Coordinates of C-alpha atoms in Angstrom, one line a residue:
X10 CA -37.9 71.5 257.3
X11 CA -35.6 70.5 254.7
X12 CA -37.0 73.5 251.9
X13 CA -37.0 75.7 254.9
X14 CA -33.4 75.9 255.9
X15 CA -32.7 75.8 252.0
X16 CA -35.1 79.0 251.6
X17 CA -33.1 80.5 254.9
X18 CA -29.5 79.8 253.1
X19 CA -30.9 81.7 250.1
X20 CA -31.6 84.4 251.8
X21 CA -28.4 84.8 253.8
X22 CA -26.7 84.6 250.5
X23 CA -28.8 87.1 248.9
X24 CA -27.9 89.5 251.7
X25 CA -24.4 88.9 251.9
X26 CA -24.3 89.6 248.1
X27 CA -26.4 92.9 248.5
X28 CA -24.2 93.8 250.9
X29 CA -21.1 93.1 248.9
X30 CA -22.7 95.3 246.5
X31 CA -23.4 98.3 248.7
X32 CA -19.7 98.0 250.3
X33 CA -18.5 98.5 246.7
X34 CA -20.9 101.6 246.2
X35 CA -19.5 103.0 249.6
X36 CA -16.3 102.5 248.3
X37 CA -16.5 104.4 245.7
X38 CA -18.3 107.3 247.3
X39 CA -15.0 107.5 250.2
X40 CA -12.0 106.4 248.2
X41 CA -10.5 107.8 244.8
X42 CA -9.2 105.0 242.4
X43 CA -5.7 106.2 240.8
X44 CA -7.7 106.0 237.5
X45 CA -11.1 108.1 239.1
X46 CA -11.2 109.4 235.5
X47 CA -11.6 106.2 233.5
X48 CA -14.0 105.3 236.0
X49 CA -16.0 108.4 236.0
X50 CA -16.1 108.5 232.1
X51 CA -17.6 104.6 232.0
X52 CA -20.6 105.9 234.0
X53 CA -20.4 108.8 230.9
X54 CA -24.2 109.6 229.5
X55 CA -22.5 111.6 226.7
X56 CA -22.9 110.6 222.9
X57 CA -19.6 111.8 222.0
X58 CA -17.6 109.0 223.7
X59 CA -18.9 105.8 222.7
X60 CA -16.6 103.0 222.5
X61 CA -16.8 100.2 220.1
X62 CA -17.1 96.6 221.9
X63 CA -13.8 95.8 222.2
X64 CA -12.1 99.0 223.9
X65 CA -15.3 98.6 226.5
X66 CA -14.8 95.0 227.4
X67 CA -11.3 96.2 228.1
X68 CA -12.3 98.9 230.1
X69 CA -14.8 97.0 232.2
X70 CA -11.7 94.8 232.6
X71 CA -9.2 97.7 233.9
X72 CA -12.5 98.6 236.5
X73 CA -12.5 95.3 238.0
X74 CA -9.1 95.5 238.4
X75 CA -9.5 98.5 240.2
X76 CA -11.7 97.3 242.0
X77 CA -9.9 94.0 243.2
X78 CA -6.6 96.0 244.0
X79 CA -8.6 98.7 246.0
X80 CA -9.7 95.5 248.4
X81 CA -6.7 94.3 248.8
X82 CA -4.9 97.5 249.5
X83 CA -7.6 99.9 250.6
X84 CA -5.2 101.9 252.9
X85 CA -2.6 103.1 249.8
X86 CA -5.2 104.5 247.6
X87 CA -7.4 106.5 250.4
X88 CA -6.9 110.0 249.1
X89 CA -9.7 112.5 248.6
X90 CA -13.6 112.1 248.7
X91 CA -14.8 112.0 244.9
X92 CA -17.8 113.0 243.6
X93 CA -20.8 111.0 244.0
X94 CA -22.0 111.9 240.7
X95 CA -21.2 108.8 238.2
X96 CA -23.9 110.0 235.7
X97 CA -21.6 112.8 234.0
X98 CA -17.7 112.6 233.2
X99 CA -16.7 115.1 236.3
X100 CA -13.7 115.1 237.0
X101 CA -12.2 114.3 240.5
X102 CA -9.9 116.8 241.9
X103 CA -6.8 114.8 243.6
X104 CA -4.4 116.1 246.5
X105 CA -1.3 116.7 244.2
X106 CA 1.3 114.7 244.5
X107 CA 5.5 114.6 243.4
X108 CA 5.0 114.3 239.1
X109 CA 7.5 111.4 237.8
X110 CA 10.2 113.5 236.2
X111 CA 9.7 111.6 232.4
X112 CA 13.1 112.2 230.2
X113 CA 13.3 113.1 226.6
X114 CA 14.5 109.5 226.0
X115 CA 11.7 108.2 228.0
X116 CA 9.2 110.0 226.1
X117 CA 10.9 108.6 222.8
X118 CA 10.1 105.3 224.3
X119 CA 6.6 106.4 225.5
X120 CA 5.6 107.7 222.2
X121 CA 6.4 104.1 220.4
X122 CA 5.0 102.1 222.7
X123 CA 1.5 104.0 222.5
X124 CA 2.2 104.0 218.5
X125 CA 1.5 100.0 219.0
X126 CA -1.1 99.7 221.6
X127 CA -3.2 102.8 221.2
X128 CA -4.9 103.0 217.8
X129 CA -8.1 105.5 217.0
X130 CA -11.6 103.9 216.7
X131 CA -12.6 102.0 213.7
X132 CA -14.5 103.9 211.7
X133 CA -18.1 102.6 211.6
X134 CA -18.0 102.3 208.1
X135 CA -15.3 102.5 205.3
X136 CA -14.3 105.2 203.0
X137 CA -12.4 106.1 200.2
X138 CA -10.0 108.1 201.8
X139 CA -9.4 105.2 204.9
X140 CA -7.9 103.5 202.0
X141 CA -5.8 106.4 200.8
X142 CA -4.4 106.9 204.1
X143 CA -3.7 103.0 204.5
X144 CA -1.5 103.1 201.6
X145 CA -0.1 105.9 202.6
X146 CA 1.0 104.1 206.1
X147 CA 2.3 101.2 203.7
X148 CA 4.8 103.7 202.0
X149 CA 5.5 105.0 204.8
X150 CA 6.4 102.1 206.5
X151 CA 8.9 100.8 203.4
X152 CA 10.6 104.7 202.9
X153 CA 14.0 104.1 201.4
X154 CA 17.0 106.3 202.1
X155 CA 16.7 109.4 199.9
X156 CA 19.4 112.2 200.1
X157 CA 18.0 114.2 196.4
X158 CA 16.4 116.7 198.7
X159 CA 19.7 118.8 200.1
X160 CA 17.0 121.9 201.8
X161 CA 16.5 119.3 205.1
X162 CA 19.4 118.5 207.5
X163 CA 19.7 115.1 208.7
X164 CA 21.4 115.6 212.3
X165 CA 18.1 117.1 213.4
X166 CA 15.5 114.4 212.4
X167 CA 15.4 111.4 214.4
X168 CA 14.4 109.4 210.7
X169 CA 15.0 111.8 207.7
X170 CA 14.6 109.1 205.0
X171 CA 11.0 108.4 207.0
X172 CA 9.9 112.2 207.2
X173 CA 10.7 112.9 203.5
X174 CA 8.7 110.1 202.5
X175 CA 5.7 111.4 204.8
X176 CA 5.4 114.6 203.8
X177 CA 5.7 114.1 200.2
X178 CA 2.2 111.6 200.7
X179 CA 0.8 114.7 202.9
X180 CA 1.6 116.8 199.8
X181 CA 0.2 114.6 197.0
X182 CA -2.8 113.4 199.0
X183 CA -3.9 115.1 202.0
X184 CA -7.3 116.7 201.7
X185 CA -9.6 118.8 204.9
X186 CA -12.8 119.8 205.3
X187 CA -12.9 123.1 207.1
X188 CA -16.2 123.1 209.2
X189 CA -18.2 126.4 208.7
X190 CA -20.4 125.9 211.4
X191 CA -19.1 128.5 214.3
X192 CA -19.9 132.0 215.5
X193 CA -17.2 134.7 215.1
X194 CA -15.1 135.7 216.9
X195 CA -14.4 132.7 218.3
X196 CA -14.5 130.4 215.1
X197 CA -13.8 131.3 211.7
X198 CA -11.7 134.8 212.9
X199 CA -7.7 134.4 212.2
X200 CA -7.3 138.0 212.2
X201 CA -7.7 138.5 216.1
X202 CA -4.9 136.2 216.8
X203 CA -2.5 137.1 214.8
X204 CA 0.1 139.0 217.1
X205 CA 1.3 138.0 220.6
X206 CA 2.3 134.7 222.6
X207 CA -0.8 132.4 221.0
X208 CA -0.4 133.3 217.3
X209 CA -0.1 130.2 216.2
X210 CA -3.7 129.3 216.3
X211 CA -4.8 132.4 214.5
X212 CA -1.8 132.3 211.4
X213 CA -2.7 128.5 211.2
X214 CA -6.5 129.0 211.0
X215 CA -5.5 131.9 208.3
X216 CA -2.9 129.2 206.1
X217 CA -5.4 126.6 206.5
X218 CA -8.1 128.3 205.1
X219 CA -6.2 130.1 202.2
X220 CA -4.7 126.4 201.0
X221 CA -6.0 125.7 197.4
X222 CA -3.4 122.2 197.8
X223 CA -5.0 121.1 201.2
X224 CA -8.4 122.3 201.3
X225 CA -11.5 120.2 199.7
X226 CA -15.3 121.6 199.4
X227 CA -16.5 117.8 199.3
X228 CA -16.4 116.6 202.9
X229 CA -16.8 112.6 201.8
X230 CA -12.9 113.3 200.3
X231 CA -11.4 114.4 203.5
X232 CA -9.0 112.8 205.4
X233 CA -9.1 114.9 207.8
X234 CA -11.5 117.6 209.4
X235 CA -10.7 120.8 211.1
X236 CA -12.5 122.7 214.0
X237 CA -11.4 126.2 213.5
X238 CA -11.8 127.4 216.8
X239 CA -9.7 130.0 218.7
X240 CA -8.9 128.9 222.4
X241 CA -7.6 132.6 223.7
X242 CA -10.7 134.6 221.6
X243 CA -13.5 131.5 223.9
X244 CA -11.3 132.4 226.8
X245 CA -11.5 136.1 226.2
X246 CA -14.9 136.3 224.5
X247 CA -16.6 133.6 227.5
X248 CA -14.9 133.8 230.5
X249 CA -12.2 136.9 230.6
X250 CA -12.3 137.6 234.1
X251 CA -12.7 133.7 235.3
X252 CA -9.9 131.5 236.1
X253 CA -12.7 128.3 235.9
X254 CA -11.4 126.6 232.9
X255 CA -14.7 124.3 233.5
X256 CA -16.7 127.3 232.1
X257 CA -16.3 127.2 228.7
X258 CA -16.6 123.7 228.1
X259 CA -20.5 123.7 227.7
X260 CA -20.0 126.1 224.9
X261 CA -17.6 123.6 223.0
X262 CA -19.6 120.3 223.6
X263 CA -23.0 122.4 222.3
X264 CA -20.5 122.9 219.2
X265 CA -19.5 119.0 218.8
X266 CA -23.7 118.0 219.5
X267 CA -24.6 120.1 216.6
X268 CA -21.9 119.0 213.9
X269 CA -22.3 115.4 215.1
X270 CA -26.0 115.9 215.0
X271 CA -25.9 117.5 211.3
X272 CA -23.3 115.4 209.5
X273 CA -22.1 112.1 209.8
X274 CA -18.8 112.5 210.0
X275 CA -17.8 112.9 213.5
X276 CA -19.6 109.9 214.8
X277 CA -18.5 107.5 212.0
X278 CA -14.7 107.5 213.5
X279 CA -16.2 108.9 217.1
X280 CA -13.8 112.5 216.3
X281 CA -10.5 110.1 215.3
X282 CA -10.4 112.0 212.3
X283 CA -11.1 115.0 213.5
X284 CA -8.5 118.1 214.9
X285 CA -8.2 121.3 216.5
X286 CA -5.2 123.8 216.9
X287 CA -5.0 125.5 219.9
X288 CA -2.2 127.4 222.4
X289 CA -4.0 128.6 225.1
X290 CA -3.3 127.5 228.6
X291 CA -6.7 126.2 228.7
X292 CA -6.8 124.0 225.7
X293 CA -5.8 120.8 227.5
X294 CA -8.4 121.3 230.0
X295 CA -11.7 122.7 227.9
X296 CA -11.0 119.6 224.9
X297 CA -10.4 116.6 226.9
X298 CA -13.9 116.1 227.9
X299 CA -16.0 116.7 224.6
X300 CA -13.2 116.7 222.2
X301 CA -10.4 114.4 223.6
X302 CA -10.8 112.0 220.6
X303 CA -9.6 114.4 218.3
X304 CA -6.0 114.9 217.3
X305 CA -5.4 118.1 219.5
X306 CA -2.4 120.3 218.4
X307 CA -1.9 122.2 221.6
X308 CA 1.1 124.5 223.4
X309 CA 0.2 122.9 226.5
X310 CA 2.4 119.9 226.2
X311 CA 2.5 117.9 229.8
X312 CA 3.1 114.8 229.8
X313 CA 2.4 114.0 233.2
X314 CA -1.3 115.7 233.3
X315 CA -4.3 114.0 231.7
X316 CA -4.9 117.0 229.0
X317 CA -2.2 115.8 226.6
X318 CA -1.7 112.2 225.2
X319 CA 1.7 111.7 223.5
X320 CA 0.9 109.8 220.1
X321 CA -2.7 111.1 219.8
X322 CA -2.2 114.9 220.4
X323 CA 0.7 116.6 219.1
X324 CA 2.8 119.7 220.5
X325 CA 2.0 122.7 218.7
X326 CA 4.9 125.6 218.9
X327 CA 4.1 128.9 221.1
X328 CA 5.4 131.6 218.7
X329 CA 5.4 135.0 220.0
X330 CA 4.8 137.2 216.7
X331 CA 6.0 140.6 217.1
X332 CA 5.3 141.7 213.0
X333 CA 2.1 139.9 211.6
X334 CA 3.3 142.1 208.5
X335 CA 6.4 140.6 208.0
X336 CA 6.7 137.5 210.8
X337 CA 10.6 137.2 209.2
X338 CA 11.6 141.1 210.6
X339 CA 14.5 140.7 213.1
X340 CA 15.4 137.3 212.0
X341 CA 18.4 135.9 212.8
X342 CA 21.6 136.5 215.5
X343 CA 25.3 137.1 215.7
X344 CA 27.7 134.2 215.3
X345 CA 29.4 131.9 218.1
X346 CA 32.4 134.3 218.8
X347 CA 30.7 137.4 218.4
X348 CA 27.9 136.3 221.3
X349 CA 29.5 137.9 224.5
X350 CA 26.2 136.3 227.3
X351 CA 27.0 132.9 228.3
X352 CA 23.6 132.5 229.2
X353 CA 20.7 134.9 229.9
X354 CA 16.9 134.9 230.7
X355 CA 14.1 137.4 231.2
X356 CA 10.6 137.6 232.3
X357 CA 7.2 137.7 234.4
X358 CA 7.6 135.8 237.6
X359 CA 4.5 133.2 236.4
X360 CA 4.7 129.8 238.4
X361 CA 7.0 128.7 240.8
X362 CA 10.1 127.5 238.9
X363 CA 11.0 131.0 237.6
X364 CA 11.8 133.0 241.4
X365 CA 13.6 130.1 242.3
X366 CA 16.1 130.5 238.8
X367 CA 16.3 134.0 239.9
X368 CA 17.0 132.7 243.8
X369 CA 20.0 131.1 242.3
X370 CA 21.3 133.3 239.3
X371 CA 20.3 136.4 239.7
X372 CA 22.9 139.2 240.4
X373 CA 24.9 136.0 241.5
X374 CA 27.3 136.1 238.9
X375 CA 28.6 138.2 235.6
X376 CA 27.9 135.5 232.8
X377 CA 24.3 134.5 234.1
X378 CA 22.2 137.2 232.8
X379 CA 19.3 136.3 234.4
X380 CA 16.6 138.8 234.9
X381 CA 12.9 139.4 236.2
X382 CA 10.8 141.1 233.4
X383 CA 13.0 143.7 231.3
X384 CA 11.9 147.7 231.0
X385 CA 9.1 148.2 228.4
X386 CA 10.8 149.6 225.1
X387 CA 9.6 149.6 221.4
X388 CA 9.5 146.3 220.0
X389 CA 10.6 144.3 222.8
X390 CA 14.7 145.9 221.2
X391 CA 16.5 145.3 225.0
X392 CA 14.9 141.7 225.5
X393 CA 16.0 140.6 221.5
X394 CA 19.3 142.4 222.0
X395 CA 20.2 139.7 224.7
X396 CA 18.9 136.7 222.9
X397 CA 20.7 138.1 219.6
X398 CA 24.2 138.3 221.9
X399 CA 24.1 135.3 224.1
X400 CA 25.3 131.8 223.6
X401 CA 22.1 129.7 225.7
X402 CA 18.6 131.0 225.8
X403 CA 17.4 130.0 229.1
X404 CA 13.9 128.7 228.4
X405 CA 11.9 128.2 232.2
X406 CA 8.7 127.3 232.3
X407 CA 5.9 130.0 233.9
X408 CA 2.7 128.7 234.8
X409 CA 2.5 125.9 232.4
X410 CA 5.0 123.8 230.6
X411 CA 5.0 125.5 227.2
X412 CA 7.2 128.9 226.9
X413 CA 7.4 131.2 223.8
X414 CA 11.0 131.7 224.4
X415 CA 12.0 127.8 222.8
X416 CA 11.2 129.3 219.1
X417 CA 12.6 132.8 220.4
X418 CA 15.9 131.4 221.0
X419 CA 15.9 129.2 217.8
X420 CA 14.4 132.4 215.8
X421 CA 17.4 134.4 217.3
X422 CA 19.5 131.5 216.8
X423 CA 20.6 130.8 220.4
X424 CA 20.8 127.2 222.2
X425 CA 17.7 126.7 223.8
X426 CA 18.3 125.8 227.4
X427 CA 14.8 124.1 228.3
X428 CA 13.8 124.2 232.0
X429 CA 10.8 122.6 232.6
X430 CA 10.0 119.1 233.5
X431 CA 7.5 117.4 231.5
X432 CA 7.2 119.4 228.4
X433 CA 7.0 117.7 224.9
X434 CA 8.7 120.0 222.5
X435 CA 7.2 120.5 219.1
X436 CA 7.0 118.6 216.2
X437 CA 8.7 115.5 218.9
X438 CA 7.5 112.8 216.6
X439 CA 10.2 113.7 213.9
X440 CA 12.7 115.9 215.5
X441 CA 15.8 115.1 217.3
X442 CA 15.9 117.9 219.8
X443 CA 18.8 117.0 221.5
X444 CA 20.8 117.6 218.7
X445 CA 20.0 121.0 219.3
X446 CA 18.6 122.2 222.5
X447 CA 19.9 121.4 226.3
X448 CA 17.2 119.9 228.4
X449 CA 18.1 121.1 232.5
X450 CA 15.8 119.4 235.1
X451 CA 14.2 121.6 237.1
X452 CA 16.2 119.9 240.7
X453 CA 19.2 121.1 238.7
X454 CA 18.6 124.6 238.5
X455 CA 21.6 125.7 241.2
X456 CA 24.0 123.6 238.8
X457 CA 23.0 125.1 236.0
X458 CA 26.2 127.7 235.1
X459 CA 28.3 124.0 235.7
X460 CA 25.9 122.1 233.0
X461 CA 26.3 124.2 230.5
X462 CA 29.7 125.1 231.0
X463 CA 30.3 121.0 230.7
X464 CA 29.0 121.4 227.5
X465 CA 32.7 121.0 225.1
X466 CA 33.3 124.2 223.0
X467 CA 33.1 121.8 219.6
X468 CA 29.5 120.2 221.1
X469 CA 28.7 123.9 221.5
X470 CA 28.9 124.7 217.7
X471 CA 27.7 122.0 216.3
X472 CA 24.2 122.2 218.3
X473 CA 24.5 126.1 217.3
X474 CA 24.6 125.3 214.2
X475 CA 21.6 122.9 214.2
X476 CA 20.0 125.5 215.5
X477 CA 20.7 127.4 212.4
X478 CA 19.5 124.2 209.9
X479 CA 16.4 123.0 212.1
X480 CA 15.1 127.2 211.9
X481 CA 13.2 126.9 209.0
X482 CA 10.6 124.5 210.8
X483 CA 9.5 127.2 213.1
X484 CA 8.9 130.3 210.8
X485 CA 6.0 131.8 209.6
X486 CA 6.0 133.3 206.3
X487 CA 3.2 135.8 204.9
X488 CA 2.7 132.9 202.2
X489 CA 3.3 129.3 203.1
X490 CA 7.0 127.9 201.8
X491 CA 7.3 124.0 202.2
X492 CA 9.0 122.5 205.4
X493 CA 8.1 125.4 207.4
X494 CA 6.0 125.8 210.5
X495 CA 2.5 125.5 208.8
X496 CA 3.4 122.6 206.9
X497 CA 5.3 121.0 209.7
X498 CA 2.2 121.7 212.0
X499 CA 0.2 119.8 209.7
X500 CA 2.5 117.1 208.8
X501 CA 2.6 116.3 212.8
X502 CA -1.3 115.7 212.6
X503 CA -1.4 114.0 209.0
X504 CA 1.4 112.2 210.5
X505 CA -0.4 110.9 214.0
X506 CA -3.4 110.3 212.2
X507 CA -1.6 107.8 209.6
X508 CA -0.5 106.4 212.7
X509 CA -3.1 105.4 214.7
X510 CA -5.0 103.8 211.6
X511 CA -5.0 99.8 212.6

């Protein structure tokens, strides 16, 4: 009788287990986890994102922790109803909720606390040029105060003596492999992307390519290796009536199966070593999936969404290039006393910060000249005319972060005044943008004429004229000059990817 209650007990606590089991499973199928996405991409069949033992130990550690949270506070995290599907890495739409407002300061501290904690995958074997780059993070690391070099100003780098030091070890050892797998037009086709609001893709692709210094034909030298891909010519060429960013994302994964199936490379750092350059609105959204291991130089800078990772991606400039002839044509604005605007701002009425700047400012008052979308004339003259004249550029945000207007203001040399919460300005890791641009929360917008009046009239010229010194880091030239924007663009992913090397 003994054995036969024992064989009872058993039973009962075989059932409660199972059902402890199934209660989770229900769980998961009603209730989102704040972290639905690390969850979804454990139960990931994909070959791209492997992790190596340790970083999945720690992520079956973060889901248990989920997990024991949930139980204990299942009424806070009720939300929507995912998807069921834990086979594939799909991601869970969520209600939206208030965005944390994160501070240029904040991010400072953001982007060296995931300098220490978040390094890229060890590579699965060792190469020549992991040793290069570690002994380039060793100089790096010990960079003495230099001042020989008089063509960079100091009050617009956070470290000057550090950036110096890194870019002369990108110069003297930096080597890519240009993949020349790719159909045209979307890979391999600079020439389509050379004019308009996402030209940097298309005159980096061209630079890249062209570089006898940077380029190497023998991919076991790289240090680095670059998808040429255009996001606007997928966009246009794959979906250009759609507004599914989820459609083009199979095209780009068939891309990464079939390099990582022909070379080795790829899968021997799991894409660390890898990186892309794109300015589309999309770009976030089609790479994170498939290609969110790379070092992603995107326009779509939000620090608050899951498409960009400050320390492993890095903010790529939104240039709008009126003269792919001559990129320099226009260049340049009146002086401090001869700039009559106080402030002024013009454009399409994309998103919903921009109507309510206009709600506010304009017609409202004589020195706010703030404006929907300006009459067509040749070569944009009325819309340059203002940024030429006025002391701030207002810089507001349209349907994404990103706005070409933050290098239009600098080109024309006008304070940027950046609107738009969220946004990590280009080349972040090295420059000191407050030096030279006014960052105005978006809750702040009906203060604004009092924020930047606040501004002293000596604080005024001095970040005018650091607007003037810091200009040569966002120009294009036909060739390639050192310390401007296609050097600077690949200093900030030599740069990260030095970095992240443990």
């Amino acid at each position: 009788m003994g054995h036969g209650f024992q064989h009872i007990l058993g039973i009962q606590r075989l059932a409660y287990f199972g059902g402890a089991v199934f209660a989770v499973i229900i769980m998961l199928q009603y209730f989102e986890f704040p972290y639905g996405d690390v969850i979804s991409s454990l139960f990931s069949a994909s070959k791209m994102h492997k992790a190596n033992d340790s970083n999945m130990s720690e992520t079956y550690k973060n889901v248990s922790n989920l997990i024991h949270s949930f139980t204990k506070n299942e009424s806070s995290t009720r939300d929507t109803v995912p998807s069921a599907n834990l086979s594939a890495a799909t991601k869970v739409r969520r209600r939206k909720q208030p965005m944390k407002v994160v501070s240029v300061s904040d991010m400072r501290v953001i982007l060296a606390r995931n300098r220490v904690s978040s390094h890229s995958m060890k590579p699965l074997w060792t190469s020549r040029a992991d040793q290069e780059l570690l002994n380039a993070k060793m100089q790096m690391e010990n960079a003495s105060f230099n001042e020989d070099d008089h063509t960079l100003y100091p009050s617009v780098f956070r470290n000057i003596s550090l950036f110096r030091r890194s870019y002369e070890l990108m110069e003297k050892t930096l080597k890519v492999y240009i993949y020349k797998e790719g159909e045209k037009p979307i890979f391999h086709q600079p020439g389509a992307v050379m004019k308009g609001i996402y030209a940097s893709e298309g005159w980096f692709m061209m630079q890249m390519k062209s570089s006898k210094r940077f380029i190497t034909r023998k991919p076991k030298q790289a240090h680095l290796f670059y998808i040429p891909y255009s996001s606007k010519l997928l966009k246009a060429t794959l979906s250009p009536n759609s507004y599914n960013r989820e459609s083009v994302v199979p095209y780009l994964k068939n891309y990464i199966d079939m390099i990582s199936g022909r070379y080795i490379f790829w899968n021997r750092t799991g894409g660390a070593d890898h990186f892309l350059v794109a300015c589309h609105d999309w770009a976030p959204d089609e790479t994170t999936r498939f290609m969110g291991t790379c070092i992603r130089a995107i326009c779509n800078t939000d620090i608050q969404k899951s498409g960009f990772e400050l320390g492993k991606d890095v903010s790529l400039p939104e240039t709008n290039i009126r003269y792919p002839q001559n990129p320099l044509q226009n260049l340049g604005g009146k002086p401090p006393s001869k700039r009559p605007i106080f402030a002024f701002f013009a454009g399409k009425m994309h998103g919903y910060l921009r109507p309510i700047l206009l709600r506010h400012w304009e017609n409202k008052d004589p020195d706010m000249k703030i404006f929907k979308k300006l009459p067509k004339v040749k070569d944009d003259k009325n819309y340059v005319d203002f940024m030429k004249n006025s002391k701030f550029c207002i810089c507001a945000k349209g349907s994404e972060v990103s706005s070409p207007r933050v290098v239009e203001a600098i080109f024309y040399e006008c304070v940027p005044v950046i609107i738009s919460d969220n946004f990590v300005p280009p080349f972040f890791e090295v420059l000191d943008w407050e030096s030279f641009a006014v960052f105005v929360p978006e809750k702040d917008i009906p203060d604004l004429k009092n924020i930047l009046l606040s501004i002293p009239r000596n604080k005024y010229l001095q970040m005018q004229k650091r607007v003037k010194e810091v200009q040569q880091h966002f120009l294009w030239h036909v060739k390639p000059v050192k310390y401007d924007i296609f050097h600077m663009i690949l200093h900030s992913i030599w740069y990260t990817r030095v970095a992240r090397l443990k």
